Coordinates of C-alpha atoms in Angstrom, one line a residue:
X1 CA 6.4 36.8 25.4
X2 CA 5.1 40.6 25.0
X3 CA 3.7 41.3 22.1
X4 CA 5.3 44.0 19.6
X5 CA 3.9 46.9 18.5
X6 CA 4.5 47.4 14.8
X7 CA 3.4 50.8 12.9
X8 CA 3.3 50.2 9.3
X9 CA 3.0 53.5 6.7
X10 CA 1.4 52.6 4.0
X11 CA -1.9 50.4 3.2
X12 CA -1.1 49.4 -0.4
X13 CA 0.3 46.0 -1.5
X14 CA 3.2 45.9 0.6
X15 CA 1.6 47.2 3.7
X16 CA -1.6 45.1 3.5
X17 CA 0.5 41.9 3.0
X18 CA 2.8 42.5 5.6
X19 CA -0.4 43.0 8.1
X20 CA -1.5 40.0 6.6
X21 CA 1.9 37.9 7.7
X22 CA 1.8 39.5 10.6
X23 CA -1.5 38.1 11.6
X24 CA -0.8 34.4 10.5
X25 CA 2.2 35.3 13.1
X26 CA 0.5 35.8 15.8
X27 CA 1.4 39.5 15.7
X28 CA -1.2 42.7 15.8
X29 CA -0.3 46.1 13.8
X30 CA -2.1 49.3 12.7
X31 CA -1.5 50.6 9.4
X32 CA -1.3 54.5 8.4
X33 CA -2.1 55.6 5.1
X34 CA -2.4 59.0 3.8
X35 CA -5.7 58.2 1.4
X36 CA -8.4 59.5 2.6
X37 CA -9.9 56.1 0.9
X38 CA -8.0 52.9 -0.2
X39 CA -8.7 52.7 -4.1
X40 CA -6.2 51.3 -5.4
X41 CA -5.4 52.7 -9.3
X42 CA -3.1 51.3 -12.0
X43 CA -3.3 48.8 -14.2
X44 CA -2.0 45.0 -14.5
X45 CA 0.6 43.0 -12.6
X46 CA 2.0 40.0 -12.9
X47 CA 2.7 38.1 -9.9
X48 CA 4.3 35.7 -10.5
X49 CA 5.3 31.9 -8.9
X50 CA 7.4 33.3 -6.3
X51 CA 4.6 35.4 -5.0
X52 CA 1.3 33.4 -5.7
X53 CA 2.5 30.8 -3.5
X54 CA 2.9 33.2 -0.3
X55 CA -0.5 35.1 -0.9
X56 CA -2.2 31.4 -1.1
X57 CA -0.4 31.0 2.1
X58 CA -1.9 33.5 3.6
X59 CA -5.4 33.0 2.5
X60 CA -5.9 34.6 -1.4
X61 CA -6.2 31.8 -3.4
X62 CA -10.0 31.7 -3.9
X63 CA -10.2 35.9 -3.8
X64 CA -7.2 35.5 -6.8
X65 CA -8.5 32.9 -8.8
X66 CA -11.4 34.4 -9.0
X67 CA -10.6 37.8 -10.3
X68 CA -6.7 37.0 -12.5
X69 CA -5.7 35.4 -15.5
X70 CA -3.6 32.5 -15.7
X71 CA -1.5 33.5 -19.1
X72 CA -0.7 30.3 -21.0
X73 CA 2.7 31.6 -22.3
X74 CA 5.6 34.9 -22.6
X75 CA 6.2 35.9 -25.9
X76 CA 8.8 38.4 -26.9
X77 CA 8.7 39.8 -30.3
X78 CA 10.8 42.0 -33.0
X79 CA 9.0 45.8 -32.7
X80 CA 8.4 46.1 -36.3
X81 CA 7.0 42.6 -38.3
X82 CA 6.3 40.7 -34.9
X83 CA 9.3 38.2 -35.3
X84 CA 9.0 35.5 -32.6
X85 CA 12.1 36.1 -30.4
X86 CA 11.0 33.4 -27.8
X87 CA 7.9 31.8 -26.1
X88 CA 8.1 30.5 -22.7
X89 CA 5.2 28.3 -21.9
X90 CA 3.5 29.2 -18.3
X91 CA 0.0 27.8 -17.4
X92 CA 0.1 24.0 -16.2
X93 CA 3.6 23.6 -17.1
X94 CA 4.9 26.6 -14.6
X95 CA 2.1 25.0 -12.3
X96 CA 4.2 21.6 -11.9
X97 CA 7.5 23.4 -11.9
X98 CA 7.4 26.0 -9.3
X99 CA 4.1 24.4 -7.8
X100 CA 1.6 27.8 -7.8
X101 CA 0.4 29.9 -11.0
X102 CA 1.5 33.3 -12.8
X103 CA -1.0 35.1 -12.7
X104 CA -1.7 38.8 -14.3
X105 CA -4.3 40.9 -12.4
X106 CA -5.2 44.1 -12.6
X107 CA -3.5 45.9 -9.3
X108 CA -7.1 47.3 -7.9
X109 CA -8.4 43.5 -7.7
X110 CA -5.4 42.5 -6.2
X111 CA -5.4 45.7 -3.6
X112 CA -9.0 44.9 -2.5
X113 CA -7.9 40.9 -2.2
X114 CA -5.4 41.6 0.4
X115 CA -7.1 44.4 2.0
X116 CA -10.4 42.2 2.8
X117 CA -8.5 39.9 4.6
X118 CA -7.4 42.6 7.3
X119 CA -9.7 44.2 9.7
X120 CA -11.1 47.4 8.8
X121 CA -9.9 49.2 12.2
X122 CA -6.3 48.5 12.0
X123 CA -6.7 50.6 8.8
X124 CA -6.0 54.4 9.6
X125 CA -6.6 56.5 6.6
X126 CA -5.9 60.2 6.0
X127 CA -2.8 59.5 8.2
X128 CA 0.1 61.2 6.4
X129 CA 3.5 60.4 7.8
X130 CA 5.5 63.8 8.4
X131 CA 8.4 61.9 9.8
X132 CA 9.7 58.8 12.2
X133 CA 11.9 59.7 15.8
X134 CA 13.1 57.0 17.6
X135 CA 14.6 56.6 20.9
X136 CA 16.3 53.7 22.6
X137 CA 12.7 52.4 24.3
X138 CA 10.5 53.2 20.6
X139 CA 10.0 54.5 16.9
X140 CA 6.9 57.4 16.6
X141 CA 5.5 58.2 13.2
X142 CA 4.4 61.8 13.6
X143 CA 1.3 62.4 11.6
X144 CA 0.3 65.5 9.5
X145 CA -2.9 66.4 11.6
X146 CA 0.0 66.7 14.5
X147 CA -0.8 62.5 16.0
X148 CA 2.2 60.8 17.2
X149 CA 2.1 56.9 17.1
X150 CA 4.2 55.1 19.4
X151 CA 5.4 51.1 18.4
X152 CA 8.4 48.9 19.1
X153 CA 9.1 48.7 15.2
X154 CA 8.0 51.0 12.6
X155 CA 7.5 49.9 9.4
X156 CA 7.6 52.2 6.2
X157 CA 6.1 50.6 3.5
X158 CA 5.4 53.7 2.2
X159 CA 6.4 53.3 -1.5
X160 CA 9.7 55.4 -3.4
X161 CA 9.3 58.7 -1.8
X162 CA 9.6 57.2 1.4
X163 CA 9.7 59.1 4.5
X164 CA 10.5 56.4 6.8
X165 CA 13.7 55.5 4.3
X166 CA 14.9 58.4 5.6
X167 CA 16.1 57.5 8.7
X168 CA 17.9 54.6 6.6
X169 CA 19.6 56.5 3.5
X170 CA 19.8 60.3 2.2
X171 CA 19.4 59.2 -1.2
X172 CA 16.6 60.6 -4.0
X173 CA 14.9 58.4 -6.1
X174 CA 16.7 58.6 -9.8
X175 CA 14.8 59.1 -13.1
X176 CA 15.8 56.9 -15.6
X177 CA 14.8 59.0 -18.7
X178 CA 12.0 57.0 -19.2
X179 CA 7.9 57.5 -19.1
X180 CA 5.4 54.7 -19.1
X181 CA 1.8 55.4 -20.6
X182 CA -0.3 52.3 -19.0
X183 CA -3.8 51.5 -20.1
X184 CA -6.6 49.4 -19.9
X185 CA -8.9 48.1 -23.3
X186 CA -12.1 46.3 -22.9
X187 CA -11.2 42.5 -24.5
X188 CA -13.5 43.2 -27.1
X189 CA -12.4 45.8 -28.6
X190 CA -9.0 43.9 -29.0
X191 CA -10.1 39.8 -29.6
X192 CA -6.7 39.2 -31.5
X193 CA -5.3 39.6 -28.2
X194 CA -7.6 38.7 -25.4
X195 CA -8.6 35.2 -27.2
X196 CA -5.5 33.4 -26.1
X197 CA -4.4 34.5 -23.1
X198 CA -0.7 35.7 -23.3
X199 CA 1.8 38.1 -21.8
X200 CA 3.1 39.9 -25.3
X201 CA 6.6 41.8 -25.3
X202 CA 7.7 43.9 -28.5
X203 CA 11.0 45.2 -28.2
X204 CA 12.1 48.0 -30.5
X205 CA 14.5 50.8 -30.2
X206 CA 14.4 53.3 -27.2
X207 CA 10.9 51.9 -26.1
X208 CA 8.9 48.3 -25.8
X209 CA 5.3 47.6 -25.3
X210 CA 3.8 44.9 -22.5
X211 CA 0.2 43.7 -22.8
X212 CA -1.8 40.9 -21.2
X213 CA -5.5 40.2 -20.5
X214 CA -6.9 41.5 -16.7
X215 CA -9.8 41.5 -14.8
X216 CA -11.0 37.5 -15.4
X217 CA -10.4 38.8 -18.9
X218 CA -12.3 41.2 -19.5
X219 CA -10.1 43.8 -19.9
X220 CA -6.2 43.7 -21.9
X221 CA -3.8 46.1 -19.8
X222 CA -0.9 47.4 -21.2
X223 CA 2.3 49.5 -20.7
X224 CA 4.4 51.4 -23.4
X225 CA 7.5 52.9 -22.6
X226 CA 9.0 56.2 -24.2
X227 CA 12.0 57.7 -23.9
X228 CA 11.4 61.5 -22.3
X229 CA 14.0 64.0 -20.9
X230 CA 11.4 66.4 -19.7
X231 CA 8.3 64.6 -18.5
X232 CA 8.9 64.2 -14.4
X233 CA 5.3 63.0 -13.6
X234 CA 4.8 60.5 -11.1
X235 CA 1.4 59.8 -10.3
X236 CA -0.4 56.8 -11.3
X237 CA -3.3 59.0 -12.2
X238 CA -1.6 61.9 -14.3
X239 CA -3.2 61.8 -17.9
X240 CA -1.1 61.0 -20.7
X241 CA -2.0 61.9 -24.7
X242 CA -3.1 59.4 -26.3
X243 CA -2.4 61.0 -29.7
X244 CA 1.1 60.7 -28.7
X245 CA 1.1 57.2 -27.6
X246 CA 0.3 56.6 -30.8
X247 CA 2.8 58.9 -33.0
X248 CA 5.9 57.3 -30.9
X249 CA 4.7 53.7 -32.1
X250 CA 3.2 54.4 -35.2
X251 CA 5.7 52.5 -37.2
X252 CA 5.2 49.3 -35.0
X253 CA 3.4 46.0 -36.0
X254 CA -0.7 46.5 -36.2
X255 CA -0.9 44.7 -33.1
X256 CA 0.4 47.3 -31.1
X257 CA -1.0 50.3 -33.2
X258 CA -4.6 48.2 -32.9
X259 CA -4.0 48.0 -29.3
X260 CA -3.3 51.8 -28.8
X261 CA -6.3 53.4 -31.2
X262 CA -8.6 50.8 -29.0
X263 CA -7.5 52.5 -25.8
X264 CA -9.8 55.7 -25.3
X265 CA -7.5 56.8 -22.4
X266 CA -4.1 56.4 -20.8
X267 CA -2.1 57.6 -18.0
X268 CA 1.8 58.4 -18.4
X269 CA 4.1 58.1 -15.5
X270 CA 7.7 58.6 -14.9
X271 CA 10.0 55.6 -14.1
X272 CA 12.2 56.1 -11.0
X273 CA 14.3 54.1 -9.4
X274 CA 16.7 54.3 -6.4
X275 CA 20.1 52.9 -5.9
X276 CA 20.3 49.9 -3.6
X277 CA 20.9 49.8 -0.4
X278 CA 23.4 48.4 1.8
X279 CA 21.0 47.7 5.2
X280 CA 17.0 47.7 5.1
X281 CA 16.8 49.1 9.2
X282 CA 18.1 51.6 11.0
X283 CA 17.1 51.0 15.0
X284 CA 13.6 50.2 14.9
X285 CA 12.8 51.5 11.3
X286 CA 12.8 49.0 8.7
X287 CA 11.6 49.5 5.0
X288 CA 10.0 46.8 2.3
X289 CA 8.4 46.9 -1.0
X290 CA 9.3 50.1 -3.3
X291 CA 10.4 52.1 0.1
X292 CA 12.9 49.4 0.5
X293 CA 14.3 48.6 -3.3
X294 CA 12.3 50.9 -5.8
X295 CA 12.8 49.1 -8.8
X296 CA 12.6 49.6 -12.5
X297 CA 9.5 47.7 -14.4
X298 CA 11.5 45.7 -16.9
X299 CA 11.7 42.7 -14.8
X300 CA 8.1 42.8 -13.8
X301 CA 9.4 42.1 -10.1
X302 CA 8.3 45.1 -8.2
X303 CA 5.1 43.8 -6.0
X304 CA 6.2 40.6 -6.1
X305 CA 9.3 41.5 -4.0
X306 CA 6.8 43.2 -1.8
X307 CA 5.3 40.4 -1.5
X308 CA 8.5 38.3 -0.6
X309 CA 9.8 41.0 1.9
X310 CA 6.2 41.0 3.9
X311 CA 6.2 37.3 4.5
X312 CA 10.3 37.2 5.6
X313 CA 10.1 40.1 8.1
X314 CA 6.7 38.9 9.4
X315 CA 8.7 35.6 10.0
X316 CA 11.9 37.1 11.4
X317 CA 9.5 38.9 14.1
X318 CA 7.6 35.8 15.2
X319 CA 9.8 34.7 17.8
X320 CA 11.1 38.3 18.8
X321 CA 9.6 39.9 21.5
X322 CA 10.8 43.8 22.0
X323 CA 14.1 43.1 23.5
X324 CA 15.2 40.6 20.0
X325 CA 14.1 43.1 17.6
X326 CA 17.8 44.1 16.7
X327 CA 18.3 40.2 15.9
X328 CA 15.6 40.2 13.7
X329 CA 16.1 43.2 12.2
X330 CA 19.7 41.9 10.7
X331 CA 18.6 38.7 10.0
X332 CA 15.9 40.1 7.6
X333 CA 18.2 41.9 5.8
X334 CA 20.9 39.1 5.5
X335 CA 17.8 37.4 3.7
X336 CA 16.4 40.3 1.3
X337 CA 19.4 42.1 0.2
X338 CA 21.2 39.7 -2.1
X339 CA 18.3 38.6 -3.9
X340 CA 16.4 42.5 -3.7
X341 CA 19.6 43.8 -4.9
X342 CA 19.9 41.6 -8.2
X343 CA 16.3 41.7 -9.3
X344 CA 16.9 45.4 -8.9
X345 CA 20.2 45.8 -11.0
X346 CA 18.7 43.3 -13.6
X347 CA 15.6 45.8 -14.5
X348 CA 17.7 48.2 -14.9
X349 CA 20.0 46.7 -16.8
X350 CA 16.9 45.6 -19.3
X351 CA 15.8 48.9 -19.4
X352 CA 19.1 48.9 -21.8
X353 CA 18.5 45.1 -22.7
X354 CA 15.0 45.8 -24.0
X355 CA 15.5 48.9 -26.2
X356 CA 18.6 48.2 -28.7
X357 CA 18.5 49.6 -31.9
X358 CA 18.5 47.4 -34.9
X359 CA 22.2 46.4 -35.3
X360 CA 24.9 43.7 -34.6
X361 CA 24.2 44.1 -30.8
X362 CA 20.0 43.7 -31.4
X363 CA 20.8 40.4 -33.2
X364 CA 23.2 38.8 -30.8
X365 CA 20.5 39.6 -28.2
X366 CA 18.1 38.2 -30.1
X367 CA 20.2 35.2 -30.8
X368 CA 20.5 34.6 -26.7
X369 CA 17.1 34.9 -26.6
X370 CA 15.8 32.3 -28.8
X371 CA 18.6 29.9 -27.5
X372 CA 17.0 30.1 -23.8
X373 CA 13.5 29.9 -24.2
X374 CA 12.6 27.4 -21.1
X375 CA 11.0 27.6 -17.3
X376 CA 14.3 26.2 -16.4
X377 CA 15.9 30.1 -16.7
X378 CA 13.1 31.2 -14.5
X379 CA 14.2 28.9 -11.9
X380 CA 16.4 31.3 -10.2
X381 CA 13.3 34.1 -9.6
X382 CA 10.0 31.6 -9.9
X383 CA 11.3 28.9 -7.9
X384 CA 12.2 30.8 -4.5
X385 CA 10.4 30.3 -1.6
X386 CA 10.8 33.1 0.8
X387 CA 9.3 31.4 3.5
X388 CA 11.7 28.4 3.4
X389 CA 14.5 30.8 2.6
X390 CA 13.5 32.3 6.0
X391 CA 13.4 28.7 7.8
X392 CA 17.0 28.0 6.6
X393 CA 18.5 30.9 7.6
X394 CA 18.1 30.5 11.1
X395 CA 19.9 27.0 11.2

């Protein structure tokens, strides 16, 4: 069978696994990325069952275990005197139930996992795609510095402001009138938190606060949402004020407060999202990760879905050759695009969820909370494989 050329933009976590799947497939690809140098900023994420198990699959168990936390449990909690609202256990018991970890890492450690895994020259950096053509033969990426790439597929994995979306959907990513200020806190300058390892969620009106340890521990990351109508920033390394932070949370329980005066900086970024779509390909254009389903935080879901796309159009494209691209093409979306689009609609219906103010509608929300407090409610997100989803779609 000939082998396919695939052009992927983008080199962060959904382009590096995907290159990654592809590889286990049998199936070469070059990557373009506009950094001049990969390094990877941010701060935590959680990935989660449904995503551990693929990136042990394709080789990152030892690089992840060595650099992640495995958090013993959730707990959500009332804004203002800590109230438990619910605590879902995680560590061995999510272990036996799902059958891998949940893991929180900080997003750099996880960047440079996947990325030493692919070889160093199918890594173009300083490549910034101008725009995809395609033709009935082949897709091109034109370059900024004026390079056109040739491939049988193109790939854009090339985050919200996609530009190989484009040739998918004229849509604009949305802002949802909320900012995120996201830091990192050496664990000890916070012990209360980093002792016992825990993903912590205070909800309050018009904002909530995430934290959990990073970094083999060493280091607590957080993110804190406000509510903002001017601040359009998006750039995981735009400064925020941390003076700020701590005025919009200053009448929330000491453990937040503690967590924010420990935090010497933060950044603040803008949360976009974009509607879903109704097709992930156009031709020989397809889309995963945020250029496919740009999704709000507040389901902690967003590079785990990466994730899951890379491994099911890798698999889709191991037994196409040029001509069964179309084939593969559909079948990939039949797969994503029910479960992309629901993980998608439910962050953004917590962004509403998560921020009630005190009242009759904060209580019965609390209410359902306590009263479904299990890994059994997970079982819908943890427990999918997307690899065996993959396998049963094609009998």
């Amino acid at each position: 069978m000939p082998q396919i050329r695939v052009a992927v933009a983008g080199a962060g976590i959904a382009g590096l696994a995907f290159a990654l799947a592809l590889r286990r497939a049998g199936i070469d690809c070059h990557l373009y990325e506009q950094a001049e140098r990969l390094a990877e900023v941010g701060a935590g994420v959680q990935v989660t069952p449904n995503a551990t198990r693929l990136l042990h699959r394709l080789g990152l168990e030892d690089r992840l275990r060595a650099v992640a936390v495995a958090p013993r449990a959730i707990e959500m909690r009332r804004w203002d005197d800590g109230g438990l609202l619910q605590r879902t256990e995680l560590g061995g018991p999510c272990r036996r139930r799902f059958g891998a970890p949940y893991y929180t890492v900080h997003r750099a450690d996880l960047h440079d996992a996947l990325l030493s895994l692919v070889p160093a020259d199918r890594v173009h950096l300083g490549a910034r795609l101008v725009s995809v053509t395609q033709s009935a033969g082949e897709a091109r990426l034109h370059l900024s510095d004026g390079t056109t790439v040739a491939a049988d597929l193109v790939v854009g994995a090339d985050g919200i402001r996609s530009v190989a979306r484009e040739r998918i959907a004229a849509d604009r990513p949305r802002y949802s009138g909320q900012t995120i200020y996201r830091g990192l806190v050496p664990a000890d300058r916070v012990p209360f938190l980093a002792a016992d390892p825990r993903v912590r969620l205070w909800l309050g009106p018009d904002q909530h606060c995430v934290c959990y340890p990073v970094s083999s521990g060493r280091q607590v990351s957080f993110g804190a949402t406000v509510s903002s109508s001017h601040w359009r920033e998006e750039s995981w390394s735009a400064p925020g004020d941390p003076a700020e932070l701590a005025a919009a949370y200053a009448a929330w329980h000491p453990d937040v407060t503690r967590l924010f005066t420990a935090a010497e900086t933060v950044g603040r970024w803008a949360l976009h999202d974009r509607d879903s779509l109704g097709r992930l390909s156009a031709g020989r254009v397809a889309v995963i990760g945020d250029a496919a389903h740009p999704m709000l935080p507040f389901q902690a879901q967003g590079a785990n879905q990466a994730i899951e796309d890379a491994v099911v159009l890798a698999a889709c494209l191991a037994d196409a050759g040029p001509d069964g691209l179309g084939a593969a093409l559909l079948r990939y979306e039949r797969i994503r695009l029910p479960r992309t689009t629901r993980i998608q609609q439910q962050s953004r219906a917590n962004a509403t969820t998560f921020h009630l103010a005190d009242g009759d509608e904060q209580r019965r929300r609390d209410a359902s909370t306590q009263a479904s407090p299990g890994l059994e409610r997970h079982e819908w997100l943890f427990g999918y494989d997307a690899e065996q989803a993959t396998t049963t779609s094609r009998s």
